[in-house]
Amino acid sequence: MPPVASPQGNTAIEGDSNVRYGPALTLLASLFFMWGFITVINNTLLPHLRSVFDLNYTQTTLIESVWFIAYFVASIPSAKLIEKIGYQKSLVIGLLVMAAGALGMMLAASIPSYGVTLAMLFVIASGITLLQVAANPYVAVVGRPETASSRLNLVQAMNSAGTMLAPMFGAYLILGRSKGGTATSDVVLTQAERLADAQSVILPYGLVAVVLIVLAVIIGRFPLPAMGSATQRLAPEERAKLSLWKHRNLVFGIPAIFIYLIAEIGVANLFVNFVSQPEIANLTHEKAGQYLTFLWGGMMVGRFLGSAILQKVDAGLVLAAFSVGAFVVMLVTVFTTGPAAMWALILVGLFHSIMFPTIFTLGIKGLGPLTEEGSGLLIMAIAGGALVVVQGWLADAYGLQTSFLLTAACELYVLFYALWGSKTSADPA
């Protein structure tokens, strides 16, 4: 009996009920943890590299821009690679590319070189892009279609766990072992101290490289369940008859990811500056940074909670409810002061939690053999994080607190997508 395609474009494999997805999802959760960990460790690198290379703010922000540019550049090539060699081999290559970038960071620290550092961060981000394009749709499609959003939120919770632990790792092994990381902001480092500080990156990235290589070996040898025939690529003449742009959920899902990333990155980047203001919490940057853990923690808790809710409630309705919650707390952030404004901004992490994985699963719903290409476009939209500069401009022009109205506007687009844009042609309008 051949596989039967579900209405959502997934495949009900013969004997599907006997397939055990738990071990595979557990292993894949480690990938989500690692790329969350490595992404957020950049937040530790920014002040560290600024001190080591005596960078101005433009050069410092270029580090994060390079990271998001990699998503834009590498997403479509990643999708093409997955079409040719499959998901499992692509996961292995993605891990090895990240490991190569981590080893390259050790080289950059030994020289030391700002240019090589930028290049290696681009390499790491390109490897993460390949993992994202491969792992997100794999988790969404393998298993029962009706629980796709629940599965992806569950493994994305491990991504949030990585974002919580990375700052502690970076603070201890990078900032805690460097002169610039332990000195006050007005201390001028000597050339010898800069060289010593640069080399503090060698150990942590060496450890990261080892873990990535071990993961690549394990995944390469692990019997991952097949995705089924409904998502496999077609012959060129058959592919020419299909169009991604006929799928409303994908067409509106790409800007939904793009716009959501503006909101998420804007909140994370400006959180410390916001809560440090006298009229908000009047904290030092160090103390404000500790509260940032609550923001990321809320995102992790929200994904675990969302995974359970999505087992029973329609994904579009859950996304709509969370976007309304995010919109409300952002209005509280903008129009109140003191602890209320600070905790409102922290709470947005809880409401943002399910947005990316849920938008992603809704975006690839029903794509079938176009899943790889659609996934590539959705991951490419992560480049929206680079437009956080727009909120920076608003903060300079109208005030930091007022700039969070942009975040509130982003939540409204997510609400639009949840209620209408995410509908497929098979769904009622």
JSON list of C-alpha atoms in Angstrom, two decimals, residues 249-401:
[
{"chain": "A", "resi": 249, "resn": "ASN", "atom": "CA", "xyz": [0.01, 30.55, 4.17]},
{"chain": "A", "resi": 250, "resn": "LEU", "atom": "CA", "xyz": [3.58, 30.69, 2.81]},
{"chain": "A", "resi": 251, "resn": "VAL", "atom": "CA", "xyz": [3.20, 34.03, 1.01]},
{"chain": "A", "resi": 252, "resn": "PHE", "atom": "CA", "xyz": [2.05, 35.75, 4.21]},
{"chain": "A", "resi": 253, "resn": "GLY", "atom": "CA", "xyz": [4.21, 33.53, 6.42]},
{"chain": "A", "resi": 254, "resn": "ILE", "atom": "CA", "xyz": [7.49, 34.86, 4.99]},
{"chain": "A", "resi": 255, "resn": "PRO", "atom": "CA", "xyz": [6.80, 38.47, 6.09]},
{"chain": "A", "resi": 256, "resn": "ALA", "atom": "CA", "xyz": [5.37, 37.10, 9.35]},
{"chain": "A", "resi": 257, "resn": "ILE", "atom": "CA", "xyz": [8.75, 35.54, 10.23]},
{"chain": "A", "resi": 258, "resn": "PHE", "atom": "CA", "xyz": [10.57, 38.66, 8.99]},
{"chain": "A", "resi": 259, "resn": "ILE", "atom": "CA", "xyz": [8.41, 41.02, 11.07]},
{"chain": "A", "resi": 260, "resn": "TYR", "atom": "CA", "xyz": [8.41, 38.79, 14.14]},
{"chain": "A", "resi": 261, "resn": "LEU", "atom": "CA", "xyz": [12.23, 38.76, 14.15]},
{"chain": "A", "resi": 262, "resn": "ILE", "atom": "CA", "xyz": [12.27, 42.57, 14.18]},
{"chain": "A", "resi": 263, "resn": "ALA", "atom": "CA", "xyz": [10.19, 42.39, 17.37]},
{"chain": "A", "resi": 264, "resn": "GLU", "atom": "CA", "xyz": [12.19, 39.62, 19.07]},
{"chain": "A", "resi": 265, "resn": "ILE", "atom": "CA", "xyz": [15.65, 41.03, 18.34]},
{"chain": "A", "resi": 266, "resn": "GLY", "atom": "CA", "xyz": [14.56, 44.58, 19.16]},
{"chain": "A", "resi": 267, "resn": "VAL", "atom": "CA", "xyz": [13.32, 43.57, 22.61]},
{"chain": "A", "resi": 268, "resn": "ALA", "atom": "CA", "xyz": [16.44, 41.51, 23.38]},
{"chain": "A", "resi": 269, "resn": "ASN", "atom": "CA", "xyz": [18.90, 44.14, 22.14]},
{"chain": "A", "resi": 270, "resn": "LEU", "atom": "CA", "xyz": [17.30, 47.13, 23.87]},
{"chain": "A", "resi": 271, "resn": "PHE", "atom": "CA", "xyz": [16.15, 45.43, 27.07]},
{"chain": "A", "resi": 272, "resn": "VAL", "atom": "CA", "xyz": [19.18, 46.34, 29.20]},
{"chain": "A", "resi": 273, "resn": "ASN", "atom": "CA", "xyz": [19.15, 49.97, 28.10]},
{"chain": "A", "resi": 274, "resn": "PHE", "atom": "CA", "xyz": [15.40, 50.24, 28.69]},
{"chain": "A", "resi": 275, "resn": "VAL", "atom": "CA", "xyz": [15.22, 48.82, 32.22]},
{"chain": "A", "resi": 276, "resn": "SER", "atom": "CA", "xyz": [18.34, 50.78, 33.23]},
{"chain": "A", "resi": 277, "resn": "GLN", "atom": "CA", "xyz": [16.53, 54.09, 32.72]},
{"chain": "A", "resi": 278, "resn": "PRO", "atom": "CA", "xyz": [15.80, 56.04, 35.94]},
{"chain": "A", "resi": 279, "resn": "GLU", "atom": "CA", "xyz": [12.06, 56.18, 35.24]},
{"chain": "A", "resi": 280, "resn": "ILE", "atom": "CA", "xyz": [11.83, 52.41, 34.65]},
{"chain": "A", "resi": 281, "resn": "ALA", "atom": "CA", "xyz": [13.95, 50.37, 37.12]},
{"chain": "A", "resi": 282, "resn": "ASN", "atom": "CA", "xyz": [17.06, 52.56, 37.56]},
{"chain": "A", "resi": 283, "resn": "LEU", "atom": "CA", "xyz": [19.41, 49.55, 37.47]},
{"chain": "A", "resi": 284, "resn": "THR", "atom": "CA", "xyz": [23.04, 49.21, 36.49]},
{"chain": "A", "resi": 285, "resn": "HIS", "atom": "CA", "xyz": [23.68, 47.43, 33.21]},
{"chain": "A", "resi": 286, "resn": "GLU", "atom": "CA", "xyz": [25.01, 44.43, 35.14]},
{"chain": "A", "resi": 287, "resn": "LYS", "atom": "CA", "xyz": [21.80, 44.12, 37.19]},
{"chain": "A", "resi": 288, "resn": "ALA", "atom": "CA", "xyz": [19.62, 44.77, 34.14]},
{"chain": "A", "resi": 289, "resn": "GLY", "atom": "CA", "xyz": [21.43, 41.97, 32.33]},
{"chain": "A", "resi": 290, "resn": "GLN", "atom": "CA", "xyz": [20.42, 39.57, 35.09]},
{"chain": "A", "resi": 291, "resn": "TYR", "atom": "CA", "xyz": [16.76, 40.37, 34.43]},
{"chain": "A", "resi": 292, "resn": "LEU", "atom": "CA", "xyz": [17.32, 39.51, 30.77]},
{"chain": "A", "resi": 293, "resn": "THR", "atom": "CA", "xyz": [17.49, 35.88, 31.92]},
{"chain": "A", "resi": 294, "resn": "PHE", "atom": "CA", "xyz": [13.81, 36.15, 32.87]},
{"chain": "A", "resi": 295, "resn": "LEU", "atom": "CA", "xyz": [12.99, 37.25, 29.32]},
{"chain": "A", "resi": 296, "resn": "TRP", "atom": "CA", "xyz": [14.69, 34.17, 27.79]},
{"chain": "A", "resi": 297, "resn": "GLY", "atom": "CA", "xyz": [13.34, 31.97, 30.57]},
{"chain": "A", "resi": 298, "resn": "GLY", "atom": "CA", "xyz": [9.81, 33.10, 29.81]},
{"chain": "A", "resi": 299, "resn": "MET", "atom": "CA", "xyz": [10.36, 32.12, 26.20]},
{"chain": "A", "resi": 300, "resn": "MET", "atom": "CA", "xyz": [11.45, 28.63, 27.24]},
{"chain": "A", "resi": 301, "resn": "VAL", "atom": "CA", "xyz": [8.50, 28.18, 29.63]},
{"chain": "A", "resi": 302, "resn": "GLY", "atom": "CA", "xyz": [6.11, 29.47, 26.97]},
{"chain": "A", "resi": 303, "resn": "ARG", "atom": "CA", "xyz": [7.33, 26.92, 24.44]},
{"chain": "A", "resi": 304, "resn": "PHE", "atom": "CA", "xyz": [6.88, 24.00, 26.84]},
{"chain": "A", "resi": 305, "resn": "LEU", "atom": "CA", "xyz": [3.43, 25.33, 27.76]},
{"chain": "A", "resi": 306, "resn": "GLY", "atom": "CA", "xyz": [2.58, 26.04, 24.13]},
{"chain": "A", "resi": 307, "resn": "SER", "atom": "CA", "xyz": [3.62, 22.53, 23.10]},
{"chain": "A", "resi": 308, "resn": "ALA", "atom": "CA", "xyz": [1.04, 21.09, 25.51]},
{"chain": "A", "resi": 309, "resn": "ILE", "atom": "CA", "xyz": [-1.71, 23.53, 24.46]},
{"chain": "A", "resi": 310, "resn": "LEU", "atom": "CA", "xyz": [-1.09, 22.89, 20.76]},
{"chain": "A", "resi": 311, "resn": "GLN", "atom": "CA", "xyz": [-1.77, 19.19, 21.28]},
{"chain": "A", "resi": 312, "resn": "LYS", "atom": "CA", "xyz": [-5.45, 20.11, 21.71]},
{"chain": "A", "resi": 313, "resn": "VAL", "atom": "CA", "xyz": [-6.03, 23.61, 20.31]},
{"chain": "A", "resi": 314, "resn": "ASP", "atom": "CA", "xyz": [-5.79, 24.85, 16.71]},
{"chain": "A", "resi": 315, "resn": "ALA", "atom": "CA", "xyz": [-2.38, 26.42, 16.01]},
{"chain": "A", "resi": 316, "resn": "GLY", "atom": "CA", "xyz": [-3.88, 29.54, 14.41]},
{"chain": "A", "resi": 317, "resn": "LEU", "atom": "CA", "xyz": [-6.03, 30.25, 17.47]},
{"chain": "A", "resi": 318, "resn": "VAL", "atom": "CA", "xyz": [-3.10, 29.76, 19.86]},
{"chain": "A", "resi": 319, "resn": "LEU", "atom": "CA", "xyz": [-0.93, 32.08, 17.75]},
{"chain": "A", "resi": 320, "resn": "ALA", "atom": "CA", "xyz": [-3.70, 34.69, 17.73]},
{"chain": "A", "resi": 321, "resn": "ALA", "atom": "CA", "xyz": [-4.07, 34.55, 21.52]},
{"chain": "A", "resi": 322, "resn": "PHE", "atom": "CA", "xyz": [-0.33, 34.90, 22.11]},
{"chain": "A", "resi": 323, "resn": "SER", "atom": "CA", "xyz": [-0.07, 37.81, 19.64]},
{"chain": "A", "resi": 324, "resn": "VAL", "atom": "CA", "xyz": [-2.87, 39.65, 21.47]},
{"chain": "A", "resi": 325, "resn": "GLY", "atom": "CA", "xyz": [-1.06, 39.07, 24.76]},
{"chain": "A", "resi": 326, "resn": "ALA", "atom": "CA", "xyz": [2.19, 40.38, 23.27]},
{"chain": "A", "resi": 327, "resn": "PHE", "atom": "CA", "xyz": [0.42, 43.47, 21.91]},
{"chain": "A", "resi": 328, "resn": "VAL", "atom": "CA", "xyz": [-1.12, 44.26, 25.30]},
{"chain": "A", "resi": 329, "resn": "VAL", "atom": "CA", "xyz": [2.12, 43.95, 27.27]},
{"chain": "A", "resi": 330, "resn": "MET", "atom": "CA", "xyz": [3.94, 46.11, 24.71]},
{"chain": "A", "resi": 331, "resn": "LEU", "atom": "CA", "xyz": [1.34, 48.85, 25.19]},
{"chain": "A", "resi": 332, "resn": "VAL", "atom": "CA", "xyz": [1.92, 48.58, 28.95]},
{"chain": "A", "resi": 333, "resn": "THR", "atom": "CA", "xyz": [5.66, 48.86, 28.29]},
{"chain": "A", "resi": 334, "resn": "VAL", "atom": "CA", "xyz": [5.21, 52.03, 26.25]},
{"chain": "A", "resi": 335, "resn": "PHE", "atom": "CA", "xyz": [2.60, 53.86, 28.34]},
{"chain": "A", "resi": 336, "resn": "THR", "atom": "CA", "xyz": [3.61, 53.05, 31.94]},
{"chain": "A", "resi": 337, "resn": "THR", "atom": "CA", "xyz": [6.77, 53.55, 33.99]},
{"chain": "A", "resi": 338, "resn": "GLY", "atom": "CA", "xyz": [8.55, 51.85, 36.87]},
{"chain": "A", "resi": 339, "resn": "PRO", "atom": "CA", "xyz": [8.45, 48.10, 37.58]},
{"chain": "A", "resi": 340, "resn": "ALA", "atom": "CA", "xyz": [5.20, 47.70, 35.62]},
{"chain": "A", "resi": 341, "resn": "ALA", "atom": "CA", "xyz": [6.94, 48.71, 32.39]},
{"chain": "A", "resi": 342, "resn": "MET", "atom": "CA", "xyz": [9.94, 46.48, 33.13]},
{"chain": "A", "resi": 343, "resn": "TRP", "atom": "CA", "xyz": [7.88, 43.35, 33.90]},
{"chain": "A", "resi": 344, "resn": "ALA", "atom": "CA", "xyz": [5.64, 43.99, 30.92]},
{"chain": "A", "resi": 345, "resn": "LEU", "atom": "CA", "xyz": [8.70, 43.89, 28.67]},
{"chain": "A", "resi": 346, "resn": "ILE", "atom": "CA", "xyz": [9.88, 40.71, 30.40]},
{"chain": "A", "resi": 347, "resn": "LEU", "atom": "CA", "xyz": [6.45, 39.13, 29.83]},
{"chain": "A", "resi": 348, "resn": "VAL", "atom": "CA", "xyz": [6.68, 39.63, 26.09]},
{"chain": "A", "resi": 349, "resn": "GLY", "atom": "CA", "xyz": [9.21, 36.77, 26.07]},
{"chain": "A", "resi": 350, "resn": "LEU", "atom": "CA", "xyz": [6.44, 34.43, 27.25]},
{"chain": "A", "resi": 351, "resn": "PHE", "atom": "CA", "xyz": [4.11, 35.60, 24.48]},
{"chain": "A", "resi": 352, "resn": "HIS", "atom": "CA", "xyz": [6.82, 35.56, 21.81]},
{"chain": "A", "resi": 353, "resn": "SER", "atom": "CA", "xyz": [7.72, 31.98, 22.74]},
{"chain": "A", "resi": 354, "resn": "ILE", "atom": "CA", "xyz": [5.50, 30.04, 20.35]},
{"chain": "A", "resi": 355, "resn": "MET", "atom": "CA", "xyz": [5.53, 32.55, 17.49]},
{"chain": "A", "resi": 356, "resn": "PHE", "atom": "CA", "xyz": [8.48, 31.42, 15.38]},
{"chain": "A", "resi": 357, "resn": "PRO", "atom": "CA", "xyz": [7.81, 27.65, 15.49]},
{"chain": "A", "resi": 358, "resn": "THR", "atom": "CA", "xyz": [4.07, 28.09, 15.05]},
{"chain": "A", "resi": 359, "resn": "ILE", "atom": "CA", "xyz": [4.39, 30.53, 12.13]},
{"chain": "A", "resi": 360, "resn": "PHE", "atom": "CA", "xyz": [6.90, 28.15, 10.56]},
{"chain": "A", "resi": 361, "resn": "THR", "atom": "CA", "xyz": [4.65, 25.07, 10.76]},
{"chain": "A", "resi": 362, "resn": "LEU", "atom": "CA", "xyz": [1.67, 27.05, 9.47]},
{"chain": "A", "resi": 363, "resn": "GLY", "atom": "CA", "xyz": [3.85, 28.43, 6.67]},
{"chain": "A", "resi": 364, "resn": "ILE", "atom": "CA", "xyz": [4.91, 25.03, 5.31]},
{"chain": "A", "resi": 365, "resn": "LYS", "atom": "CA", "xyz": [1.49, 23.43, 5.79]},
{"chain": "A", "resi": 366, "resn": "GLY", "atom": "CA", "xyz": [0.30, 21.83, 2.57]},
{"chain": "A", "resi": 367, "resn": "LEU", "atom": "CA", "xyz": [3.50, 22.48, 0.58]},
{"chain": "A", "resi": 368, "resn": "GLY", "atom": "CA", "xyz": [4.18, 18.77, 0.00]},
{"chain": "A", "resi": 369, "resn": "PRO", "atom": "CA", "xyz": [7.11, 18.39, -2.43]},
{"chain": "A", "resi": 370, "resn": "LEU", "atom": "CA", "xyz": [7.77, 22.15, -2.16]},
{"chain": "A", "resi": 371, "resn": "THR", "atom": "CA", "xyz": [8.52, 21.85, 1.56]},
{"chain": "A", "resi": 372, "resn": "GLU", "atom": "CA", "xyz": [12.30, 22.28, 1.20]},
{"chain": "A", "resi": 373, "resn": "GLU", "atom": "CA", "xyz": [11.97, 25.41, -0.92]},
{"chain": "A", "resi": 374, "resn": "GLY", "atom": "CA", "xyz": [9.31, 26.91, 1.31]},
{"chain": "A", "resi": 375, "resn": "SER", "atom": "CA", "xyz": [11.41, 26.18, 4.38]},
{"chain": "A", "resi": 376, "resn": "GLY", "atom": "CA", "xyz": [14.37, 27.93, 2.78]},
{"chain": "A", "resi": 377, "resn": "LEU", "atom": "CA", "xyz": [12.31, 31.07, 2.17]},
{"chain": "A", "resi": 378, "resn": "LEU", "atom": "CA", "xyz": [10.95, 31.09, 5.73]},
{"chain": "A", "resi": 379, "resn": "ILE", "atom": "CA", "xyz": [14.44, 30.70, 7.22]},
{"chain": "A", "resi": 380, "resn": "MET", "atom": "CA", "xyz": [15.74, 33.42, 4.90]},
{"chain": "A", "resi": 381, "resn": "ALA", "atom": "CA", "xyz": [13.15, 35.72, 6.47]},
{"chain": "A", "resi": 382, "resn": "ILE", "atom": "CA", "xyz": [15.08, 35.49, 9.77]},
{"chain": "A", "resi": 383, "resn": "ALA", "atom": "CA", "xyz": [17.21, 38.19, 8.16]},
{"chain": "A", "resi": 384, "resn": "GLY", "atom": "CA", "xyz": [14.48, 40.52, 9.41]},
{"chain": "A", "resi": 385, "resn": "GLY", "atom": "CA", "xyz": [16.45, 40.65, 12.64]},
{"chain": "A", "resi": 386, "resn": "ALA", "atom": "CA", "xyz": [18.95, 42.89, 10.86]},
{"chain": "A", "resi": 387, "resn": "LEU", "atom": "CA", "xyz": [16.26, 45.60, 10.63]},
{"chain": "A", "resi": 388, "resn": "VAL", "atom": "CA", "xyz": [16.40, 46.14, 14.37]},
{"chain": "A", "resi": 389, "resn": "VAL", "atom": "CA", "xyz": [18.31, 49.24, 13.26]},
{"chain": "A", "resi": 390, "resn": "VAL", "atom": "CA", "xyz": [14.89, 50.76, 12.45]},
{"chain": "A", "resi": 391, "resn": "GLN", "atom": "CA", "xyz": [13.95, 50.60, 16.12]},
{"chain": "A", "resi": 392, "resn": "GLY", "atom": "CA", "xyz": [17.31, 52.10, 16.99]},
{"chain": "A", "resi": 393, "resn": "TRP", "atom": "CA", "xyz": [16.53, 55.03, 14.70]},
{"chain": "A", "resi": 394, "resn": "LEU", "atom": "CA", "xyz": [13.09, 55.44, 16.30]},
{"chain": "A", "resi": 395, "resn": "ALA", "atom": "CA", "xyz": [14.69, 55.38, 19.75]},
{"chain": "A", "resi": 396, "resn": "ASP", "atom": "CA", "xyz": [17.12, 58.13, 18.75]},
{"chain": "A", "resi": 397, "resn": "ALA", "atom": "CA", "xyz": [14.39, 60.23, 17.16]},
{"chain": "A", "resi": 398, "resn": "TYR", "atom": "CA", "xyz": [11.44, 59.74, 19.52]},
{"chain": "A", "resi": 399, "resn": "GLY", "atom": "CA", "xyz": [12.77, 58.06, 22.65]},
{"chain": "A", "resi": 400, "resn": "LEU", "atom": "CA", "xyz": [13.57, 54.48, 23.62]},
{"chain": "A", "resi": 401, "resn": "GLN", "atom": "CA", "xyz": [10.22, 53.80, 25.28]}
]
